[in-house]
Amino acid sequence: MRPYIGSEIGELETVILHRPGTEMLRLTPENKDDLLFDDVLWLERAQEEHDQFAKVLTDHGVQVLYLRDLLSQTLEVTEAKSYLVKEVLSACESGCGGDSSIQHWAERLSPTDLADVLIAGITKEELLEQLPTVSSMTLATMGNDDLLLPPLPNHLFTRDSSSWVYQGVSINAMQHPARRRESLSYRAIYRWHPLFAGQDFPLWCDGDTSPGVTMEGGDIQILGNGAVMIGVSERTSSQGVEQLSAALFKGGVEQVIAVHMAKNRAQMHLDTIMTMVDHGTFTKYVGAGMMPTYTLRPGDDGSIHTTENPPEAMNDVIAQALGVDSIITLTTPQDSRAAAREQWNDGANTLAIAPGVVVTYESNVNTNEYLTAQGITVHTIPGSELGRGRGGPHCMSCPVSRKPLT
């Protein structure tokens, strides 16, 4: 397997998914907002839905790599285990990283058990069951159910913290604290896992968070033709776009189209309002309208040349980047209330598994019927539980390899 993503629609060969697990049982009505979910979910049903998603992919010949497996296999490497234990505990807000006995306990865990702790977190009671001698004032003031290490339920949305762009990968700097630890998992996987360790690929960004610099994969779309489109959104900053663009230009990317979006949760990423479904063809939420864009190109001296484009030029700007005369935007004909409901339920969040072949949530009936009528092959999956974190098939997938377009 040679990682390479040259488009959003080339035949999908390899993808990283995360099957929801124990971390979802940490969600409560009290902490769900901090953990960026709209509601708690029914884990067993969410797992069934996710299994159906994975089956659609494997039925089409896609190799599915599960994040938990990749992480546990990475932790078999002693250096990787030491790195993650040190980095995770040092970032632990409860202060658990200052206790050497906790670090020694974590390093003695099996790779599988440690992977589960890193993803699902751990409570005071769970730690004391395994390490009854540990003692601190911090622990004494905590309730038994309090989390020493918070869970990572948003690992479900594998695209956001890791994005393969052409021949390299960006480990993304996440906007919210609840997601920043996700980047550590990918940093270790891409450095030490046998699938990636022996390969020479650029690391466009390493996930480090600097003031004002954020980037999330739901805003990144690989157009092909040496171009990338990135949303400037609630989660991705202009500084983040410029930082990633500078790295991409050094690697041969010719231009980046930055799309300035409304800043709200319903449209948190570019892929919540538009995704590519076929050659020069996008599905798009009608409420998004035409948006201002900026065309970024590399300068001869390492600088970035930026051209501001008015909203009405958006489609022409994307067409120029694709190297085509015009693009097609498929906007489902429905009233504004129906459109808003389907957008909220990720109607535009399609995952292309080949040109003109997409995976969507079954609940978005109007959008699915319209795409089908326009010649798009639509494979639907249930998502009543998976969608409670505001993400669809595009969000829940990190493509690693696609076939080149012909």
Short mmCIF file of C-alpha atoms in Angstrom, two decimals:
data_model
loop_
_atom_site.label_atom_id
_atom_site.label_comp_id
_atom_site.label_asym_id
_atom_site.label_seq_id
_atom_site.Cartn_x
_atom_site.Cartn_y
_atom_site.Cartn_z
CA MET A 1 0.00 0.00 0.00
CA ARG A 2 1.46 3.31 -1.15
CA PRO A 3 -0.35 6.29 0.40
CA TYR A 4 -1.54 8.80 -2.20
CA ILE A 5 -4.69 10.88 -2.48
CA GLY A 6 -4.84 12.78 -5.75
CA SER A 7 -8.56 13.59 -5.74
CA GLU A 8 -11.80 13.35 -3.80
CA ILE A 9 -13.36 10.89 -6.23
CA GLY A 10 -10.70 8.45 -7.47
CA GLU A 11 -11.50 4.81 -6.74
CA LEU A 12 -10.97 4.36 -3.01
CA GLU A 13 -8.36 1.73 -2.15
CA THR A 14 -7.48 2.18 1.54
CA VAL A 15 -9.22 4.09 4.33
CA ILE A 16 -8.87 4.55 8.09
CA LEU A 17 -12.07 4.20 10.14
CA HIS A 18 -12.72 4.14 13.87
CA ARG A 19 -15.46 1.83 15.12
CA PRO A 20 -17.11 3.53 18.11
CA GLY A 21 -16.24 1.88 21.42
CA THR A 22 -16.14 2.38 25.18
CA GLU A 23 -15.24 6.06 24.79
CA MET A 24 -18.85 6.68 23.75
CA LEU A 25 -20.06 5.40 27.12
CA ARG A 26 -18.21 8.30 28.73
CA LEU A 27 -20.61 10.77 27.11
CA THR A 28 -23.22 12.18 29.49
CA PRO A 29 -25.81 14.94 29.22
CA GLU A 30 -23.46 17.04 31.38
CA ASN A 31 -20.24 16.63 29.36
CA LYS A 32 -21.52 16.08 25.81
CA ASP A 33 -21.14 19.73 24.83
CA ASP A 34 -17.54 19.88 26.03
CA LEU A 35 -16.89 16.69 24.05
CA LEU A 36 -18.55 18.25 20.96
CA PHE A 37 -21.51 15.85 20.69
CA ASP A 38 -25.12 16.98 20.44
CA ASP A 39 -26.42 14.00 22.39
CA VAL A 40 -25.40 10.76 24.03
CA LEU A 41 -25.71 7.76 21.76
CA TRP A 42 -26.71 4.10 21.93
CA LEU A 43 -23.37 2.39 21.50
CA GLU A 44 -24.54 -1.01 20.26
CA ARG A 45 -26.70 0.55 17.55
CA ALA A 46 -23.91 2.96 16.58
CA GLN A 47 -21.58 -0.02 16.18
CA GLU A 48 -24.14 -1.79 13.98
CA GLU A 49 -24.44 1.33 11.82
CA HIS A 50 -20.68 1.68 11.57
CA ASP A 51 -20.31 -1.99 10.62
CA GLN A 52 -22.75 -1.42 7.76
CA PHE A 53 -20.68 1.57 6.64
CA ALA A 54 -17.52 -0.54 6.65
CA LYS A 55 -19.29 -3.34 4.77
CA VAL A 56 -20.29 -1.01 1.93
CA LEU A 57 -16.62 -0.10 1.59
CA THR A 58 -15.23 -3.63 1.78
CA ASP A 59 -17.91 -4.86 -0.64
CA HIS A 60 -16.39 -2.40 -3.12
CA GLY A 61 -12.88 -3.72 -2.58
CA VAL A 62 -11.73 -1.04 -0.13
CA GLN A 63 -9.13 -2.02 2.47
CA VAL A 64 -10.42 -0.79 5.85
CA LEU A 65 -7.80 -0.03 8.50
CA TYR A 66 -9.22 0.45 11.99
CA LEU A 67 -7.66 3.19 14.10
CA ARG A 68 -7.73 1.13 17.30
CA ASP A 69 -5.86 -1.71 15.58
CA LEU A 70 -3.30 0.69 14.10
CA LEU A 71 -2.76 2.28 17.50
CA SER A 72 -2.38 -0.99 19.40
CA GLN A 73 0.02 -2.34 16.75
CA THR A 74 2.02 0.89 16.97
CA LEU A 75 2.24 0.50 20.74
CA GLU A 76 4.07 -2.80 20.26
CA VAL A 77 7.05 -0.60 19.37
CA THR A 78 8.75 0.31 22.66
CA GLU A 79 9.75 3.78 21.48
CA ALA A 80 6.20 4.54 20.35
CA LYS A 81 4.76 3.38 23.67
CA SER A 82 7.16 5.53 25.67
CA TYR A 83 6.46 8.53 23.45
CA LEU A 84 2.67 8.31 23.75
CA VAL A 85 2.66 7.65 27.49
CA LYS A 86 4.91 10.65 28.09
CA GLU A 87 3.04 13.00 25.73
CA VAL A 88 -0.45 12.02 26.87
CA LEU A 89 0.31 12.14 30.58
CA SER A 90 2.12 15.46 30.29
CA ALA A 91 -1.01 16.93 28.70
CA CYS A 92 -3.31 15.42 31.33
CA GLU A 93 -5.29 18.29 32.86
CA SER A 94 -5.96 16.33 36.07
CA GLY A 95 -2.26 16.37 36.88
CA CYS A 96 -1.87 12.60 36.60
CA GLY A 97 1.27 13.05 34.51
CA GLY A 98 3.22 14.19 37.55
CA ASP A 99 3.00 10.79 39.26
CA SER A 100 5.78 8.44 38.16
CA SER A 101 3.88 5.38 39.39
CA ILE A 102 1.07 6.14 36.92
CA GLN A 103 3.59 6.45 34.10
CA HIS A 104 5.21 3.14 35.04
CA TRP A 105 1.78 1.47 35.25
CA ALA A 106 0.82 2.78 31.79
CA GLU A 107 4.08 1.58 30.25
CA ARG A 108 3.46 -1.93 31.66
CA LEU A 109 0.02 -2.22 30.05
CA SER A 110 -0.33 -4.43 27.01
CA PRO A 111 -0.49 -2.54 23.69
CA THR A 112 -4.20 -3.34 23.35
CA ASP A 113 -5.07 -2.27 26.90
CA LEU A 114 -3.06 0.94 26.57
CA ALA A 115 -4.74 1.75 23.25
CA ASP A 116 -8.11 1.36 24.95
CA VAL A 117 -7.09 3.72 27.77
CA LEU A 118 -5.74 6.31 25.33
CA ILE A 119 -9.00 6.30 23.37
CA ALA A 120 -11.59 5.71 26.11
CA GLY A 121 -9.84 7.56 28.94
CA ILE A 122 -9.85 6.34 32.54
CA THR A 123 -11.69 7.24 35.74
CA LYS A 124 -10.25 7.52 39.24
CA GLU A 125 -12.03 4.32 40.27
CA GLU A 126 -10.70 2.38 37.27
CA LEU A 127 -7.16 3.52 37.97
CA LEU A 128 -7.34 2.61 41.66
CA GLU A 129 -8.60 -0.86 40.79
CA GLN A 130 -5.35 -1.43 38.90
CA LEU A 131 -3.03 0.78 40.95
CA PRO A 132 -4.39 0.83 44.52
CA THR A 133 -1.21 2.26 46.05
CA VAL A 134 -1.26 5.53 44.12
CA SER A 135 -2.06 8.52 46.33
CA SER A 136 -2.25 12.26 45.80
CA MET A 137 -4.23 15.26 46.93
CA THR A 138 -5.59 15.58 43.39
CA LEU A 139 -6.98 12.04 43.51
CA ALA A 140 -8.35 12.56 47.00
CA THR A 141 -10.44 15.52 45.85
CA MET A 142 -11.88 13.67 42.84
CA GLY A 143 -15.02 11.56 42.73
CA ASN A 144 -14.70 7.91 41.79
CA ASP A 145 -16.39 8.51 38.43
CA ASP A 146 -14.33 11.59 37.60
CA LEU A 147 -12.11 11.20 34.56
CA LEU A 148 -8.37 11.38 35.10
CA LEU A 149 -7.89 11.12 31.35
CA PRO A 150 -10.78 12.32 29.15
CA PRO A 151 -12.07 10.11 26.31
CA LEU A 152 -11.69 10.79 22.61
CA PRO A 153 -15.17 10.11 21.17
CA ASN A 154 -14.43 12.29 18.15
CA HIS A 155 -11.87 9.76 16.91
CA LEU A 156 -15.01 8.49 15.14
CA PHE A 157 -14.43 11.30 12.64
CA THR A 158 -11.06 10.08 11.39
CA ARG A 159 -10.78 12.64 8.59
CA ASP A 160 -10.46 15.66 10.84
CA SER A 161 -7.20 14.98 12.64
CA SER A 162 -5.41 13.26 9.73
CA SER A 163 -5.56 14.24 6.05
CA TRP A 164 -3.65 12.64 3.20
CA VAL A 165 -3.08 15.29 0.54
CA TYR A 166 -1.42 14.08 -2.65
CA GLN A 167 1.80 12.25 -1.64
CA GLY A 168 1.93 13.46 1.98
CA VAL A 169 -0.10 13.73 5.15
CA SER A 170 -1.17 16.58 7.40
CA ILE A 171 -1.63 15.80 11.08
CA ASN A 172 -3.98 18.60 11.92
CA ALA A 173 -3.99 21.16 14.74
CA MET A 174 -7.49 20.85 16.15
CA GLN A 175 -9.55 23.84 17.25
CA HIS A 176 -11.03 22.45 20.48
CA PRO A 177 -9.11 20.99 23.45
CA ALA A 178 -11.40 17.93 23.42
CA ARG A 179 -9.82 16.85 20.13
CA ARG A 180 -6.19 17.92 20.34
CA ARG A 181 -4.96 14.62 21.78
CA GLU A 182 -6.21 12.82 18.65
CA SER A 183 -3.24 14.18 16.74
CA LEU A 184 -0.82 12.33 19.04
CA SER A 185 -2.31 8.99 17.97
CA TYR A 186 -1.67 9.72 14.31
CA ARG A 187 1.77 11.15 14.96
CA ALA A 188 2.79 7.84 16.53
CA ILE A 189 1.06 5.69 13.91
CA TYR A 190 2.66 7.41 10.94
CA ARG A 191 6.09 7.36 12.57
CA TRP A 192 6.24 3.82 13.96
CA HIS A 193 3.50 1.57 12.51
CA PRO A 194 4.99 -0.97 10.05
CA LEU A 195 2.58 0.09 7.30
CA PHE A 196 3.99 3.62 7.34
CA ALA A 197 7.38 3.55 9.09
CA GLY A 198 9.32 2.32 6.07
CA GLN A 199 7.75 4.76 3.63
CA ASP A 200 9.13 8.13 2.65
CA PHE A 201 6.30 10.65 2.56
CA PRO A 202 6.13 14.35 3.45
CA LEU A 203 4.57 15.38 6.74
CA TRP A 204 2.86 18.59 5.67
CA CYS A 205 1.95 19.53 9.27
CA ASP A 206 2.66 17.74 12.54
CA GLY A 207 -0.37 18.71 14.62
CA ASP A 208 1.37 21.23 16.85
CA THR A 209 -0.99 23.97 17.97
CA SER A 210 0.29 27.54 17.73
CA PRO A 211 -1.80 30.58 18.71
CA GLY A 212 -4.39 31.21 16.01
CA VAL A 213 -3.27 28.28 13.82
CA THR A 214 -5.93 25.59 13.46
CA MET A 215 -6.70 23.15 10.68
CA GLU A 216 -9.24 20.32 10.51
CA GLY A 217 -9.54 17.70 7.79
CA GLY A 218 -13.24 18.23 7.20
CA ASP A 219 -12.23 21.51 5.58
CA ILE A 220 -9.69 19.94 3.19
CA GLN A 221 -10.76 18.68 -0.24
CA ILE A 222 -8.24 17.46 -2.81
CA LEU A 223 -9.50 18.70 -6.15
CA GLY A 224 -6.81 17.12 -8.33
CA ASN A 225 -4.91 18.93 -11.09
CA GLY A 226 -2.42 20.09 -8.44
CA ALA A 227 -5.11 21.97 -6.52
CA VAL A 228 -6.58 21.78 -3.03
CA MET A 229 -9.73 23.47 -1.68
CA ILE A 230 -9.83 24.39 2.02
CA GLY A 231 -12.67 25.89 4.04
CA VAL A 232 -11.99 28.77 6.40
CA SER A 233 -14.58 27.82 8.95
CA GLU A 234 -15.56 27.57 12.60
CA ARG A 235 -12.71 25.06 13.02
CA THR A 236 -10.04 26.11 10.48
CA SER A 237 -8.33 29.51 10.63
CA SER A 238 -6.83 31.63 7.86
CA GLN A 239 -3.44 31.19 9.54
CA GLY A 240 -3.90 27.43 9.41
CA VAL A 241 -4.68 27.57 5.70
CA GLU A 242 -1.57 29.63 5.01
CA GLN A 243 0.65 27.32 7.05
CA LEU A 244 -0.58 24.18 5.27
CA SER A 245 -0.46 25.93 1.88
CA ALA A 246 3.18 26.89 2.37
CA ALA A 247 4.08 23.26 3.04
CA LEU A 248 2.01 22.00 0.11
CA PHE A 249 3.61 24.47 -2.29
CA LYS A 250 7.05 23.17 -1.32
CA GLY A 251 5.77 19.71 -2.24
CA GLY A 252 4.54 20.69 -5.69
CA VAL A 253 0.91 21.72 -5.15
CA GLU A 254 0.13 24.56 -7.56
CA GLN A 255 -2.76 26.37 -5.91
CA VAL A 256 -5.05 26.37 -2.90
CA ILE A 257 -8.60 27.70 -3.02
CA ALA A 258 -9.66 29.04 0.40
CA VAL A 259 -13.44 29.21 0.84
CA HIS A 260 -14.63 31.64 3.51
CA MET A 261 -17.65 30.13 5.24
CA ALA A 262 -20.18 31.17 7.85
CA LYS A 263 -18.89 30.41 11.36
CA ASN A 264 -21.49 28.17 13.00
CA ARG A 265 -21.82 24.59 14.24
CA ALA A 266 -24.26 23.49 11.55
CA GLN A 267 -21.60 24.36 8.95
CA MET A 268 -18.49 23.60 11.03
CA HIS A 269 -16.48 22.23 8.06
CA LEU A 270 -16.54 22.65 4.30
CA ASP A 271 -17.64 19.03 3.90
CA THR A 272 -20.85 19.77 5.81
CA ILE A 273 -22.04 21.98 2.95
CA MET A 274 -20.38 20.58 -0.20
CA THR A 275 -18.49 17.51 -1.35
CA MET A 276 -17.28 16.26 -4.71
CA VAL A 277 -19.31 13.38 -6.17
CA ASP A 278 -18.06 13.05 -9.76
CA HIS A 279 -15.76 14.68 -12.30
CA GLY A 280 -16.30 18.43 -11.92
CA THR A 281 -19.47 17.78 -9.93
CA PHE A 282 -20.33 18.70 -6.34
CA THR A 283 -23.34 18.25 -4.12
CA LYS A 284 -24.02 21.47 -2.23
CA TYR A 285 -26.34 22.73 0.48
CA VAL A 286 -28.55 25.46 -0.94
CA GLY A 287 -28.25 27.58 2.21
CA ALA A 288 -24.50 27.93 1.75
CA GLY A 289 -24.92 30.10 -1.32
CA MET A 290 -21.95 31.51 -3.18
CA MET A 291 -19.03 32.28 -0.89
CA PRO A 292 -15.97 34.52 -1.17
CA THR A 293 -12.79 32.67 -2.07
CA TYR A 294 -9.07 33.38 -2.10
CA THR A 295 -6.68 31.81 -4.59
CA LEU A 296 -3.27 31.09 -3.07
CA ARG A 297 -0.27 30.35 -5.30
CA PRO A 298 3.44 29.96 -4.55
CA GLY A 299 5.75 32.88 -5.19
CA ASP A 300 9.28 32.55 -6.54
CA ASP A 301 10.83 33.65 -3.24
CA GLY A 302 8.87 31.28 -1.01
CA SER A 303 6.09 33.78 -0.45
CA ILE A 304 2.40 33.16 -1.10
CA HIS A 305 0.54 35.20 -3.70
CA THR A 306 -3.10 35.71 -2.73
CA THR A 307 -5.95 36.76 -5.01
CA GLU A 308 -9.30 37.74 -3.52
CA ASN A 309 -12.37 36.56 -5.48
CA PRO A 310 -15.96 37.79 -5.00
CA PRO A 311 -18.69 35.31 -3.99
CA GLU A 312 -20.23 35.22 -7.47
CA ALA A 313 -16.95 33.93 -8.91
CA MET A 314 -16.82 30.86 -6.65
CA ASN A 315 -17.78 28.27 -9.25
CA ASP A 316 -15.47 29.78 -11.87
CA VAL A 317 -12.57 29.77 -9.40
CA ILE A 318 -13.10 26.08 -8.63
CA ALA A 319 -13.46 25.25 -12.34
CA GLN A 320 -10.19 27.03 -13.11
CA ALA A 321 -8.43 25.06 -10.38
CA LEU A 322 -9.81 21.82 -11.80
CA GLY A 323 -8.79 22.78 -15.33
CA VAL A 324 -12.34 22.58 -16.70
CA ASP A 325 -14.65 25.12 -18.32
CA SER A 326 -17.31 24.88 -15.62
CA ILE A 327 -18.44 22.79 -12.67
CA ILE A 328 -21.81 21.27 -11.86
CA THR A 329 -23.33 21.90 -8.44
CA LEU A 330 -26.15 19.56 -7.48
CA THR A 331 -28.46 21.39 -5.10
CA THR A 332 -31.50 19.39 -4.01
CA PRO A 333 -34.76 21.16 -4.92
CA GLN A 334 -36.64 21.38 -1.62
CA ASP A 335 -38.01 24.07 0.68
CA SER A 336 -35.68 25.85 3.06
CA ARG A 337 -36.84 23.94 6.14
CA ALA A 338 -36.32 20.54 4.53
CA ALA A 339 -32.95 21.67 3.20
CA ALA A 340 -31.84 22.83 6.65
CA ARG A 341 -32.93 19.54 8.23
CA GLU A 342 -31.04 17.44 5.69
CA GLN A 343 -27.95 19.62 5.95
CA TRP A 344 -28.04 19.25 9.74
CA ASN A 345 -28.14 15.48 9.19
CA ASP A 346 -25.12 15.61 6.84
CA GLY A 347 -26.99 15.50 3.55
CA ALA A 348 -24.05 17.06 1.69
CA ASN A 349 -21.45 14.96 3.55
CA THR A 350 -20.96 12.27 0.92
CA LEU A 351 -17.98 9.93 0.62
CA ALA A 352 -17.08 9.12 -2.99
CA ILE A 353 -15.76 5.57 -3.40
CA ALA A 354 -15.37 6.03 -7.17
CA PRO A 355 -16.36 8.72 -9.68
CA GLY A 356 -20.14 9.03 -9.51
CA VAL A 357 -20.46 6.49 -6.66
CA VAL A 358 -21.07 7.78 -3.13
CA VAL A 359 -22.04 6.71 0.39
CA THR A 360 -24.63 8.77 2.29
CA TYR A 361 -26.92 8.57 5.31
CA GLU A 362 -30.27 6.97 4.42
CA SER A 363 -32.23 9.61 6.36
CA ASN A 364 -31.55 12.30 3.74
CA VAL A 365 -34.21 10.99 1.41
CA ASN A 366 -34.66 14.09 -0.74
CA THR A 367 -30.94 14.54 -1.37
CA ASN A 368 -30.40 10.85 -2.09
CA GLU A 369 -33.27 10.72 -4.57
CA TYR A 370 -32.05 13.86 -6.30
CA LEU A 371 -28.47 12.59 -6.61
CA THR A 372 -29.77 9.32 -8.03
CA ALA A 373 -31.89 11.21 -10.57
CA GLN A 374 -28.75 13.09 -11.63
CA GLY A 375 -26.94 9.84 -12.42
CA ILE A 376 -25.03 9.41 -9.16
CA THR A 377 -24.98 5.89 -7.68
CA VAL A 378 -25.93 6.26 -4.02
CA HIS A 379 -25.23 3.64 -1.34
CA THR A 380 -27.06 4.49 1.87
CA ILE A 381 -26.24 3.57 5.45
CA PRO A 382 -28.18 4.13 8.69
CA GLY A 383 -26.91 6.96 10.85
CA SER A 384 -29.45 7.76 13.55
CA GLU A 385 -26.79 7.18 16.23
CA LEU A 386 -23.58 7.94 14.34
CA GLY A 387 -24.90 11.36 13.34
CA ARG A 388 -25.22 12.59 16.93
CA GLY A 389 -21.70 13.97 16.70
CA ARG A 390 -22.60 15.95 13.56
CA GLY A 391 -20.64 13.96 11.03
CA GLY A 392 -21.45 11.77 8.04
CA PRO A 393 -19.59 9.28 5.81
CA HIS A 394 -17.09 11.89 4.60
CA CYS A 395 -16.26 12.90 8.19
CA MET A 396 -15.96 9.29 9.36
CA SER A 397 -13.32 8.32 6.80
CA CYS A 398 -9.64 9.13 6.35
CA PRO A 399 -8.74 8.03 2.81
CA VAL A 400 -5.13 6.88 2.57
CA SER A 401 -5.01 5.67 -1.03
CA ARG A 402 -7.11 6.27 -4.15
CA LYS A 403 -6.48 5.22 -7.73
CA PRO A 404 -5.48 8.04 -10.09
CA LEU A 405 -8.24 9.53 -12.21
CA THR A 406 -8.21 8.64 -15.88
#
